[in-house]
Every structure is written in C-alpha cells, then in structure tokens.
C-alpha cells in the first residue's frame, strides 16, 4: 500500500529520535532502520513510479540542485554519515565508486579522513561529493525540467480569489483561501536576469539558514570581524607573517562552524583564543554529543576545550579556551573585552575575530505573512522558534497552503527533511481524494 495514502499520524505514534517531527522519524526508520546505531540494514521501502499519482511541482533555487552544498568547502567532511544523505532510488555508495576520482575537491584546510568500522556505516563523504551527487540525482531521474536554477525569489504573497482571474481557485472547493503568487528573476550575470511570475495553490518553504547570527555588541561590524566560515581559507591564504608571532584569532561559538574554524587555524599554527558561553562539560555542547570514533575532529575540539589535549611538548600553547565567557565589546585597535560568568571583565588583544554562533533564515520575500513561528511575535529560528506546523502535514498552522521543511522546522539533517516531503505529499493526495 502506498505511503501516500496511509494514516501517518497512526503509523508514527510513539516514535522517538533526533527529530521532533513524527513523520520524519517514521520515514527515516523505514528507509534506514537503526541508523543512529550506525547500522546499514537496508531499506524497508520499495519504490514505484506512478505517473498518475505524481504531484506537480516546481523547485526555485538560487543555484544548481544541491543548494548550499555547492557553497561549502569541498573537502570538508559532512556531519551526516553517507547513508543518511542518500536520496530514494539512488545508492550513494554506487555513485561514489563511479565518481570519486572525477569529482574535483575544492581546496580546504580541514580534516578529510573518514572512519569505518566492520559491520557499521561510519563513513562520511566530502561536501563536494554530496553537492555533485544531488545534482546528478536531478539529472538522472528526469526531473530537471521541474527545477529552475539561478532563480531569485523576490516576493511570495497570497492572492484572494477576486485577484485570481486566470486561475482555477474560483472553481476549487479545496483551495477556498486563494492561490499564491511568486515573483522573482532568473539568470546570471553578465546577461540580464529575466523576471518571472508563478501561481500555485501551495508553497513549500525549504530555504534553510543563510543569515549569520550576530552578538549585537559594539564593534561587531569592524572589518576584521567575520561571521561566515567560508572566509577562513581566504584569510589563511593571506597570512604573510609567521603565524607564531601573530596575536591570536578569537573564535566565538561552540557549534560545528566554530570547531571547523578552530581546526583550520590550528592546522596552520595560528594561535587561537576560543570563547564558549557554556561550561566545558555541558551536554548541550554538540562536541559532547558526538562519538569520537565517528567524529574524531569534533571530539578533539571538545577535548581541547576541557584542556585534555597536549602536544609532544606538553600543553598546547597555541590554543586557549575561555568557558562560561562572553565577548561584550570589540575596539578598533583589535582589543576585545570579554566577560566571565562572575561578571569580571578582561581584555584580549587579537588579530581577527570569528563570531560563528549559528544562522537564521531569510524570509524577507514573504509579503503580508507573519506569525509563522511557535512564538508568533519573534523571528523564525530553527533552534529557538521554528515554523509552527501541523506535525503530520507540515502545513503552517496560521497559513493554509504554506508548508515548511528542513531547518525551518528544526530538522537540520537531510535524512529528516525527506520525511517532510512525504508528509506534504500524503496531505495533498488525501486532500484531493
């Protein structure tokens, strides 16, 4: 029986895992049983293409299929294991065997060695491989015509039925609220981008997070302060003086990007000051959640924060962690003011500052739409205030016909985002019965 027409609420009852969304957990458990144990047991699902049950769709993306994977450092390892990133009907290991040597890795100073263990799937791919795999998936499954690449969405707004002169909204009992109008431009420079207008009954938001979060402190806009990880290789390439003689770089944050930054700087012997607002043993720090056998580089950063990593000469003189410490001010002369948990302030001279404390989505293209979050008066934040959805249809509670998947609803792993697609398709199919 097709999952399109199943009662997903009933089937997902009682499931527990790394997602707060029950349909995502259901689909993940069927597609890759016991994935969190590292097991690769094969899928419980069979795939059949039925043109009569196809959902008509159009994907608008600012780049090629694969999205932000194409903007990441090419030889950086993914957080997800290989089989977590696999798309239905296209075995990633088979693709990798055929393309590993032909896929060009972008330069990157981060660790590149995967980890494997007999009987378990602990291998991790590079981001460049995943980007090419997703692009090939679109081309090889004959769905490329459904993708508009290099499309910039400028406006998404709801049209009332009185405005839908050329639509079928007037004839539809299901979509009484009217359709959506999406405006934007397509194309890349030097050619002039062409405007487009699309109308649809339903819109799915899958933008991810792209705006770096800021501390909101004095001096944060100074030119030596960075908020994106993608500048690190360019910065290291421009380092001309002996790294050991530099003032340290200050890294603020305890997430994966902050860890990547610390590792990249240390690999080039650049001295690092690492400011973390939590206690080193706080279980909410992601380094304390990841097993060392699978994530040796992130586990090492966690040990560095705790002071448990030494060199052949003793303590690592080029790395200092300040836990339960916040950056409160940055001066033009590159002097930073930090505050300890007891309120004590101290100064630190630095060469550069990397504030890597997460990102937020850009939903500025939504016109006339507000209150999408669990807290309707606050901005959408994947951790603190995700889009408030029906957990089985993925439809926004306050906006019928508007759906959200991925980081917008707190699902930061690709493996759980696919379950969102099932929830939406199931809802649309059952609604049209």
GROMACS .gro file of N, CA and C in nm, residues 20 25 254 299:
model
   12
   20UNK      N    1   1.203   1.622   1.611
   20UNK     CA    2   1.082   1.645   1.688
   20UNK      C    3   0.958   1.619   1.603
   25UNK      N    4   1.058   1.095   1.160
   25UNK     CA    5   1.110   0.977   1.230
   25UNK      C    6   1.056   0.849   1.167
  254UNK      N    7   3.032   2.756   1.995
  254UNK     CA    8   3.059   2.617   2.031
  254UNK      C    9   2.981   2.521   1.941
  299UNK      N   10   3.533   1.571   1.823
  299UNK     CA   11   3.561   1.518   1.957
  299UNK      C   12   3.690   1.582   2.010
   0.00000   0.00000   0.00000
